[in-house]
Short mmCIF file of C-alpha atoms in Angstrom, two decimals:
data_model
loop_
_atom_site.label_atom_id
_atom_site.label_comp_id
_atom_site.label_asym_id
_atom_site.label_seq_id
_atom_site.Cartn_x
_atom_site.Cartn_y
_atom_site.Cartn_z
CA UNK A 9 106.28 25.08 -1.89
CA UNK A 10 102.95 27.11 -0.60
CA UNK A 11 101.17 25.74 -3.28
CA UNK A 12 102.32 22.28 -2.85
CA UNK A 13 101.14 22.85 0.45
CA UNK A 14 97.76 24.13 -0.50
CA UNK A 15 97.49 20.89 -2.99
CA UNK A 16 98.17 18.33 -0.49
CA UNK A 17 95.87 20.26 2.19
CA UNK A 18 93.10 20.89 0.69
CA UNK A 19 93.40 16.58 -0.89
CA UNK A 20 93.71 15.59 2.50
CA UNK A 21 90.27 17.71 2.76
CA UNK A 22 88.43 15.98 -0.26
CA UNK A 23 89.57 12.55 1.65
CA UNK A 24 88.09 13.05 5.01
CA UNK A 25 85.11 14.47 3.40
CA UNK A 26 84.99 11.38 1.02
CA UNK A 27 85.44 9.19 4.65
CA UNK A 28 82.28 10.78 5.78
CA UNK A 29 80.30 10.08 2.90
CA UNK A 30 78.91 6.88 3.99
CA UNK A 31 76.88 6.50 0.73
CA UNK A 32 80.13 7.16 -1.41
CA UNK A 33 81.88 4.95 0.47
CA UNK A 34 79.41 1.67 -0.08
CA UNK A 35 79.46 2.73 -3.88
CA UNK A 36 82.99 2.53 -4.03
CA UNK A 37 82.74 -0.87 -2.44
CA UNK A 38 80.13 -2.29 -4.30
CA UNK A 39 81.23 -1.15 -7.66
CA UNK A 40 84.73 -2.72 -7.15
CA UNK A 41 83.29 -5.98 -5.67
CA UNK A 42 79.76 -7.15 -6.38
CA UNK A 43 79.01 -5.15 -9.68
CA UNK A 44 82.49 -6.63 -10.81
CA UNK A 45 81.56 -9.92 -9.85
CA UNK A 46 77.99 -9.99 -11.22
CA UNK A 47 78.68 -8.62 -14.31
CA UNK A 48 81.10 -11.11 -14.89
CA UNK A 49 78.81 -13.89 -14.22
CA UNK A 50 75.15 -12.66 -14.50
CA UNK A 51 74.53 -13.24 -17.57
CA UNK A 52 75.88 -17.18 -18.59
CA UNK A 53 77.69 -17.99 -22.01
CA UNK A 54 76.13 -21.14 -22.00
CA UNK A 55 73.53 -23.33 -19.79
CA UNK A 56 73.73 -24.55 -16.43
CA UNK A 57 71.90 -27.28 -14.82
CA UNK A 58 68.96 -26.61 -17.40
CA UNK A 59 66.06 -28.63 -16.98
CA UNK A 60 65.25 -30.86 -20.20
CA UNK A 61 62.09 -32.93 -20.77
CA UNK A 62 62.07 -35.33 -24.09
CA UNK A 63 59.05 -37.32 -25.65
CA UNK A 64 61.36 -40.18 -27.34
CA UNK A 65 58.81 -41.51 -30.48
CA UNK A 66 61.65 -43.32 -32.24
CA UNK A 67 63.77 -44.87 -29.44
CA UNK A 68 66.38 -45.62 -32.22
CA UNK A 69 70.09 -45.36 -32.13
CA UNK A 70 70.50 -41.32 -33.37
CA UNK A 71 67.91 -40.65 -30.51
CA UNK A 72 69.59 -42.44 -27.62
CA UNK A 73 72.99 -40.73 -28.96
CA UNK A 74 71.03 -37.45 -28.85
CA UNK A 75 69.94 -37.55 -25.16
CA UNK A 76 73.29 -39.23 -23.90
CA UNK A 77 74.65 -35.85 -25.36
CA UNK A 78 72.69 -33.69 -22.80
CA UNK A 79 75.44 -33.74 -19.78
CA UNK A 80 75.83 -32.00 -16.57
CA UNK A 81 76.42 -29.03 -15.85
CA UNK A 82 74.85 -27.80 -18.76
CA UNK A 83 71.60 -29.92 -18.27
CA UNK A 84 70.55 -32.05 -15.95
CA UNK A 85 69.61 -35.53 -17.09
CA UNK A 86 66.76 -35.63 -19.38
CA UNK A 87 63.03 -36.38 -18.17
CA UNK A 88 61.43 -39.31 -20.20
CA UNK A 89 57.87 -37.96 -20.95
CA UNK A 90 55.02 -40.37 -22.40
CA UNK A 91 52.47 -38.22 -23.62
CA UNK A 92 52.09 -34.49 -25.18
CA UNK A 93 50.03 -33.47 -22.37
CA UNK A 94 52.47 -34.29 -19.76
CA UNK A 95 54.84 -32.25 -21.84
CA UNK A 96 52.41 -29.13 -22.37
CA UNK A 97 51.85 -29.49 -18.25
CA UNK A 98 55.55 -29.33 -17.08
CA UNK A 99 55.72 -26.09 -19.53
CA UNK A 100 52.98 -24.30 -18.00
CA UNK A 101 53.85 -25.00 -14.30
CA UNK A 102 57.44 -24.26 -15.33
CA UNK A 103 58.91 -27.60 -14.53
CA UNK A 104 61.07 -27.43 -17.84
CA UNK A 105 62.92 -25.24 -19.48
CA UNK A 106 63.30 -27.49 -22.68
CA UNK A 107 61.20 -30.13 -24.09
CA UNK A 108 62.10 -32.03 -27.11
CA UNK A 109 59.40 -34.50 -29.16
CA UNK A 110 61.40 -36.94 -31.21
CA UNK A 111 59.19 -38.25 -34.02
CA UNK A 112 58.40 -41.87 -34.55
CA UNK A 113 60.49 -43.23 -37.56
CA UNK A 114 63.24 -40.37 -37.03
CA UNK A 115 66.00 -42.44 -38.08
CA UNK A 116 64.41 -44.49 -40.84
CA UNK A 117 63.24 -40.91 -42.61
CA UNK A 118 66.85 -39.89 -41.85
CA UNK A 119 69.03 -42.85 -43.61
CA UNK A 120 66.46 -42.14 -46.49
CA UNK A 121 67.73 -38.46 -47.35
CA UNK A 122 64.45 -37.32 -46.00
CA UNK A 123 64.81 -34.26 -43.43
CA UNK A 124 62.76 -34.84 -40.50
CA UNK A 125 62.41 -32.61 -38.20
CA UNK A 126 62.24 -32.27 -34.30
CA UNK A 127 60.24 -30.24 -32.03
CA UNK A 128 62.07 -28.26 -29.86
CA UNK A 129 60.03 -26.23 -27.19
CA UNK A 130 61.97 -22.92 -25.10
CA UNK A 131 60.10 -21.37 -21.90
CA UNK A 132 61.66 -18.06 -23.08
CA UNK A 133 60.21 -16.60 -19.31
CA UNK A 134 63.62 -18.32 -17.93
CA UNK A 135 65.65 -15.74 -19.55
CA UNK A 136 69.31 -16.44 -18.36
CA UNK A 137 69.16 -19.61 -20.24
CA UNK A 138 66.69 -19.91 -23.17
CA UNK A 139 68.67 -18.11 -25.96
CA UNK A 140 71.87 -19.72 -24.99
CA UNK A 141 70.11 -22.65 -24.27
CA UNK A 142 68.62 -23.14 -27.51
CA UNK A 143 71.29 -22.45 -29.66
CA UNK A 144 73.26 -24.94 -27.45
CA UNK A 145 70.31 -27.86 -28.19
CA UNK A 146 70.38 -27.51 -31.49
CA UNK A 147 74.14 -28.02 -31.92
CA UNK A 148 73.92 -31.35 -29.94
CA UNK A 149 71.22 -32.58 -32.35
CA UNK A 150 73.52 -31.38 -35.21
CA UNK A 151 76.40 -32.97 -34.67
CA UNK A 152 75.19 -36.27 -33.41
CA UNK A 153 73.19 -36.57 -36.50
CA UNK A 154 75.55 -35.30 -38.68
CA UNK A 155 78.13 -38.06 -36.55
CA UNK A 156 75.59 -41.08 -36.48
CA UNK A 157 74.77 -40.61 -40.96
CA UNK A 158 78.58 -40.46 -41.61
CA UNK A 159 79.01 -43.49 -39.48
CA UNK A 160 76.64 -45.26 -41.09
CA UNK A 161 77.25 -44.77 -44.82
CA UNK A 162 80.95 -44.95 -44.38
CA UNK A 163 81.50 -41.53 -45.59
CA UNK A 164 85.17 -40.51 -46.21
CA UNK A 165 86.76 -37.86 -43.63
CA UNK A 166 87.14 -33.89 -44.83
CA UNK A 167 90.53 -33.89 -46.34
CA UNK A 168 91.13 -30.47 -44.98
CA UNK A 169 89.80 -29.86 -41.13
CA UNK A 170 90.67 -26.84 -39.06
CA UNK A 171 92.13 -26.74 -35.90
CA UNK A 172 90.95 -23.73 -33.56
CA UNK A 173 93.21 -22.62 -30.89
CA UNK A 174 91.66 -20.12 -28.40
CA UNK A 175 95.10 -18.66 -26.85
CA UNK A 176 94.19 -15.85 -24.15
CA UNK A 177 90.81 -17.49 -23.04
CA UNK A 178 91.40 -21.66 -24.07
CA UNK A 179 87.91 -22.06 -22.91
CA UNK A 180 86.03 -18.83 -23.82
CA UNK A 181 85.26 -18.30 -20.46
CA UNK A 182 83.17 -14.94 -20.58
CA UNK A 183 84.17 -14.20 -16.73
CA UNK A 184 87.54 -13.36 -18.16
CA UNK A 185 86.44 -10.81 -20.41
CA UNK A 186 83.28 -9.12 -18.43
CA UNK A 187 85.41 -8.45 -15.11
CA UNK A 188 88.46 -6.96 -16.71
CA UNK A 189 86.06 -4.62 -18.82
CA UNK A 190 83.60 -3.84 -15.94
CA UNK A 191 87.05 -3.18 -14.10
CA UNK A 192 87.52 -0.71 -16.73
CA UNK A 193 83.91 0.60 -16.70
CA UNK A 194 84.33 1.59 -13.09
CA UNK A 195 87.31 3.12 -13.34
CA UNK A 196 85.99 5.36 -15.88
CA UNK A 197 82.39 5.91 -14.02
CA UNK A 198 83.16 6.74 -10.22
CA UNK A 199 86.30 8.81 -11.27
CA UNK A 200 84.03 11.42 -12.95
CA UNK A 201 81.54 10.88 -10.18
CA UNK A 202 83.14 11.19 -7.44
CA UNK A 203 85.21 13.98 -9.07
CA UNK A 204 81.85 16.12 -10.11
CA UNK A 205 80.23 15.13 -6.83
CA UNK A 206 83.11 16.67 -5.06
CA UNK A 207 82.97 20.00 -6.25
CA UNK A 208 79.06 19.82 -6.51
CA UNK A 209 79.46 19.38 -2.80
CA UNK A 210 81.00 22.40 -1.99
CA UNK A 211 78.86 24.66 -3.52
CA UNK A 212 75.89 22.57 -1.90
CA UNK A 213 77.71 23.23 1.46
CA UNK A 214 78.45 27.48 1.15
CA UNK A 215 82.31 25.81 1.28
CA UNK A 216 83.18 27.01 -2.08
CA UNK A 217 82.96 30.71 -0.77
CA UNK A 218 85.08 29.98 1.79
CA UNK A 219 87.83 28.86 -0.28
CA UNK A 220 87.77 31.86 -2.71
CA UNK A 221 88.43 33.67 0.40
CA UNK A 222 91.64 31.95 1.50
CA UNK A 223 94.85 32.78 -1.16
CA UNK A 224 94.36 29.92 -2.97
CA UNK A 225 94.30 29.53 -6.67
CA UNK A 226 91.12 27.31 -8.97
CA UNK A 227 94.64 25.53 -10.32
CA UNK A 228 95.42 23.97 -6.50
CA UNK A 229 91.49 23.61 -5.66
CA UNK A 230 91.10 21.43 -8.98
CA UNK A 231 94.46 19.87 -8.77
CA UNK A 232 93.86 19.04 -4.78
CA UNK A 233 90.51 17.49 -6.49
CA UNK A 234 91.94 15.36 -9.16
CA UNK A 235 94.91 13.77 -7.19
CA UNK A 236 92.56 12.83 -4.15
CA UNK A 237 89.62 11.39 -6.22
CA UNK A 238 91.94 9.66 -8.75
CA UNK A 239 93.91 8.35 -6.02
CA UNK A 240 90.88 6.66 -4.22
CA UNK A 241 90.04 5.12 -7.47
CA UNK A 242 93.58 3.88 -8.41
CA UNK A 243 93.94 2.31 -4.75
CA UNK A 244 90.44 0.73 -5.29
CA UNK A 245 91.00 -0.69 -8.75
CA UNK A 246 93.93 -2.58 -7.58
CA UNK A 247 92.36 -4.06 -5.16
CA UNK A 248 89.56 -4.98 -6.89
CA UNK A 249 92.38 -6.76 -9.70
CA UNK A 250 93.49 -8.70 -6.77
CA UNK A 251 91.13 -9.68 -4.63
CA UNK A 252 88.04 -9.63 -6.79
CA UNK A 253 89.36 -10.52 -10.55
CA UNK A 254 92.39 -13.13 -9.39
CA UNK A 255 91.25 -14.15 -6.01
CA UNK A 256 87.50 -14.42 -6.58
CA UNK A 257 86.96 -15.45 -9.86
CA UNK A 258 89.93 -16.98 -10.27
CA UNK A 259 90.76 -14.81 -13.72
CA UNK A 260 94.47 -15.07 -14.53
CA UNK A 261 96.12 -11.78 -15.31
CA UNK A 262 98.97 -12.29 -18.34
CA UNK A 263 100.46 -8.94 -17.98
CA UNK A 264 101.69 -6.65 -15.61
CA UNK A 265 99.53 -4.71 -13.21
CA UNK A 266 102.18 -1.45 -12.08
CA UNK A 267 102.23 -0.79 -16.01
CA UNK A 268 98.20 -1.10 -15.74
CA UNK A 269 98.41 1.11 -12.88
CA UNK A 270 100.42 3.66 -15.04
CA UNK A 271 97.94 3.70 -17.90
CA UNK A 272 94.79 4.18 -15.26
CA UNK A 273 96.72 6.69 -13.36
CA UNK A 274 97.02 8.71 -16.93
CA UNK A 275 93.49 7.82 -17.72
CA UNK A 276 92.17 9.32 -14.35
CA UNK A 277 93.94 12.26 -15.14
CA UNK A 278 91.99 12.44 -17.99
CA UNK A 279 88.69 11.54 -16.82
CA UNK A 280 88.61 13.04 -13.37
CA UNK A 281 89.46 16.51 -15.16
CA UNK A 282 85.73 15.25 -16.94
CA UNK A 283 84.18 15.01 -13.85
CA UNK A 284 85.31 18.60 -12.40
CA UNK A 285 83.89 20.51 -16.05
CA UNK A 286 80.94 18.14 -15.37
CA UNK A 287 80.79 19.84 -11.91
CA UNK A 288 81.11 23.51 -13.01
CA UNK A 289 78.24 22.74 -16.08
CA UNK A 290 75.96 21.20 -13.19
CA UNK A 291 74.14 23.03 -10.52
CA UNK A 292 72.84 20.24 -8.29
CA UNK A 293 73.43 16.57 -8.25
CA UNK A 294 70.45 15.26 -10.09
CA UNK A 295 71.81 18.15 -12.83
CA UNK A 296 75.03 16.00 -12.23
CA UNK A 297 73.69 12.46 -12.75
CA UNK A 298 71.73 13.37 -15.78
CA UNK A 299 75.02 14.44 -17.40
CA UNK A 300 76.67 11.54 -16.55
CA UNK A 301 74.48 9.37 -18.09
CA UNK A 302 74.52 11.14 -21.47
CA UNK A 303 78.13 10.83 -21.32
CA UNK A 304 78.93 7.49 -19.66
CA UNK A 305 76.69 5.25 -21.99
CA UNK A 306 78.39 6.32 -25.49
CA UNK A 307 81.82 6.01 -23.77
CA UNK A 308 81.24 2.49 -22.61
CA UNK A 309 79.37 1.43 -26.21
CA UNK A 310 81.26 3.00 -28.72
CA UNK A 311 85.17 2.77 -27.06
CA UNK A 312 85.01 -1.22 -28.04
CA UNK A 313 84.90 -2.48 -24.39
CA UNK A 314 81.70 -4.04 -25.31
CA UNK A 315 81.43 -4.25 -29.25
CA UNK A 316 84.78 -4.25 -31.03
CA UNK A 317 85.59 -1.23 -32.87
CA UNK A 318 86.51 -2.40 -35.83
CA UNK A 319 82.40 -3.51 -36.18
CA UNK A 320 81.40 0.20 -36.01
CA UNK A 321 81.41 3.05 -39.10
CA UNK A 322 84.64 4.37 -39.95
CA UNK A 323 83.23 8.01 -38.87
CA UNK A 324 82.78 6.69 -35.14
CA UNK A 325 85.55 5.22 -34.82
CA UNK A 326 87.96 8.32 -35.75
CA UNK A 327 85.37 10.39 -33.25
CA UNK A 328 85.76 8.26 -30.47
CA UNK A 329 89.64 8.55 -30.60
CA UNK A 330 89.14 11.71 -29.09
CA UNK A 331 87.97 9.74 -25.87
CA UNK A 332 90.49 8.71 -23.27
CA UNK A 333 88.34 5.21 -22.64
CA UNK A 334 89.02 4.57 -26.20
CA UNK A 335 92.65 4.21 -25.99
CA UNK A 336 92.49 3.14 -22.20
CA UNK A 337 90.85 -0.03 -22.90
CA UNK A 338 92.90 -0.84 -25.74
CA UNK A 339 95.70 -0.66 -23.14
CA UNK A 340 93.81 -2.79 -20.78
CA UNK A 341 93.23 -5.51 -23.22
CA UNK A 342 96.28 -5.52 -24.63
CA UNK A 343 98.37 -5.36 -21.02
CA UNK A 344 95.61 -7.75 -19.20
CA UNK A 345 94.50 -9.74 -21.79
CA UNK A 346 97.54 -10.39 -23.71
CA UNK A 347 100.38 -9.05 -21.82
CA UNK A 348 101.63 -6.25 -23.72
CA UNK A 349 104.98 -4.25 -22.37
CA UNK A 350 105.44 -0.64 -22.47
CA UNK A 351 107.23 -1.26 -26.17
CA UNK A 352 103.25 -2.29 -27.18
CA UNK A 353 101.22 -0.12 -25.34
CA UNK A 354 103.39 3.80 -25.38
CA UNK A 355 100.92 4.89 -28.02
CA UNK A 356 97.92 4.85 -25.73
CA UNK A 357 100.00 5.92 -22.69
CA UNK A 358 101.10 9.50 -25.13
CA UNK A 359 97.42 9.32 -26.24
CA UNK A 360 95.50 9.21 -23.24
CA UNK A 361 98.26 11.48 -21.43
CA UNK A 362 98.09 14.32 -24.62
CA UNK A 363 93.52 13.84 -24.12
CA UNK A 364 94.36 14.66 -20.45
CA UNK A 365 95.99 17.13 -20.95
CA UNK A 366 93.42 19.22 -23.41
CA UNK A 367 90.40 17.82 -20.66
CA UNK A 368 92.31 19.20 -17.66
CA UNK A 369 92.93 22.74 -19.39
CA UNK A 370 89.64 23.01 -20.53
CA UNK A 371 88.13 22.00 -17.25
CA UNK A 372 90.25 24.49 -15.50
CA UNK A 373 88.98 27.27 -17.23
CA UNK A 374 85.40 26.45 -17.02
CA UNK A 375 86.52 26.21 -13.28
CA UNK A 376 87.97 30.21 -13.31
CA UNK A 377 84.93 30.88 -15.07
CA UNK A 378 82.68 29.68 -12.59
CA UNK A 379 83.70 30.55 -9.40
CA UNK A 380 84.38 34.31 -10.67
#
């Protein structure tokens, strides 16, 4: 019961000093709130109110179908240019982010089995939308073309035509995959930081010695540690699932968030444990930050929360199962995404739980180590 005591003392601690530490604080806030949200939708799958010039040469029937096919919101209605010049003027003062020259006798050269061509110009300065942009152009002129020749010569239908059904994400709506995986990414980040940090601050503060005086054990000052920290983070996740992912943008969760819960809970066991050998390895938070970074960057690449696994060499792949985030965001997909019960999703609960395990014994004694 003493040490129970000690534990839930010496938590209590790490909280008020955590409640102190304004800058902590607004991290915890942002990263569960705006760097969700941004991440989500900073960067668009496709364009938005782009700004399209054309230079219509051949004012035929496959060019009229071609501009009707630019509609809002992924470009605003097209500008009707008369010369090159005006065209090579909007680009410079950045009045366009597309223009598109239409040659004269387009259609005739098309019915003809010739291949004209069109001239399709990209300010690549606006950045959020020229690659997507383009791509997205040159499908419209694709399949009207393609839509206006078969039309015309009568061609016969594909017997065979497939049907693609998007289930989790009908519209492929990249908001629903970037805030559930930044979700993910946070968890992982400000659990070791804020874990690391802690102890970090201690020894910044003469604290540490302090402690070693009082009959407490490293076990209750890293367990006291781990609960508090990983508690913060659990509480602030599921909030951010709520208000930020559901309410905010409006992301529909399939499965259930208390078995979610369970699986982070495991996985800041796991990764909090990180952060403490993180804090023993460190001597001062810059020493702290630089670690961090040469950790935190393969975790988030190579776990398959932003390329999928099965894309990378067989040798990473059985490495990185020795990382919790590996088999914590297969549980977060699969609970989130798909809604996967515990029948589905046990595996990476034992997994991450037995990787906990191994981190939190091996942090520990680093921990003895240190403070000896």
């Amino acid at each position: 019961m003493r040490k129970l005591s000690n534990i839930l003392q010496l938590g209590l601690k790490e909280l008020r000093s955590l409640y102190r530490d304004r800058t902590m604080l607004a991290l915890i806030v942002y990263s569960f709130s705006l760097a969700i949200y941004s991440s989500a939708t900073g960067v668009p799958e496709s364009p938005y109110r782009a700004t399209v010039a054309v230079i219509d040469e051949d004012r035929s029937q496959v060019s009229a179908r071609i501009l009707d096919a630019f509609q809002m919101p992924y470009f605003i209605q097209p500008r009707m240019l008369q010369s090159q010049e005006q065209m090579d003027q909007g680009m410079d003062r950045g009045d366009y982010t597309f223009t598109l020259n239409i040659p004269p006798k387009f259609q005739q050269d098309l019915l003809n089995g010739r291949q004209p061509t069109i001239q399709l110009n990209v300010d690549a300065t606006q950045v959020s939308q020229a690659f997507t942009g383009a791509g997205h152009i040159q499908q419209i002129v694709s399949t009207e073309v393609d839509a206006f020749v078969k039309r015309y010569r009568g061609e016969e239908a594909v017997p065979v035509q497939a049907v693609i059904r998007s289930e989790f994400n009908p519209n492929l709506t990249r908001a629903w995959f970037g805030s559930i995986n930044e979700v993910v990414n946070q968890i992982t980040m400000l659990s070791i930081i804020l874990t690391g940090a802690a102890l970090i601050r201690e020894r910044e503060h003469g604290t540490i010695e302090h402690l070693l005086v009082m009959p407490i054990t490293p076990f209750e000052i890293m367990v006291s540690k781990v609960w508090a920290m990983g508690l913060v983070v659990l509480l602030a996740s599921g909030l951010s699932l709520h208000f930020v992912v559901e309410g905010w943008l409006g992301v529909p969760i399939a499965g259930s968030i208390p078995l979610f819960l369970l699986g982070t809970a495991l996985h800041l066991f796991a990764t909090t444990s990180m952060g403490i050998f993180f804090g023993t390895v460190a001597q001062s938070m810059p020493q702290l930050g630089m670690l961090f970074i040469l950790v935190l960057i393969p975790l988030q690449i190579l776990s398959g929360g932003q390329t999928p696994r099965e894309s990378m060499p067989e040798p990473v792949q059985n490495i990185m199962l020795a990382a919790p985030t590996t088999h914590f965001i297969i549980l977060a997909q699969g609970i989130l995404f798909r809604g996967a019960g515990l029948a589905v999703v046990w595996p990476q609960l034992l997994a991450i739980a037995s990787i906990g395990g191994v981190f939190f014994v091996g942090a520990l004694s680093r921990l003895r180590k240190s403070l000896r």
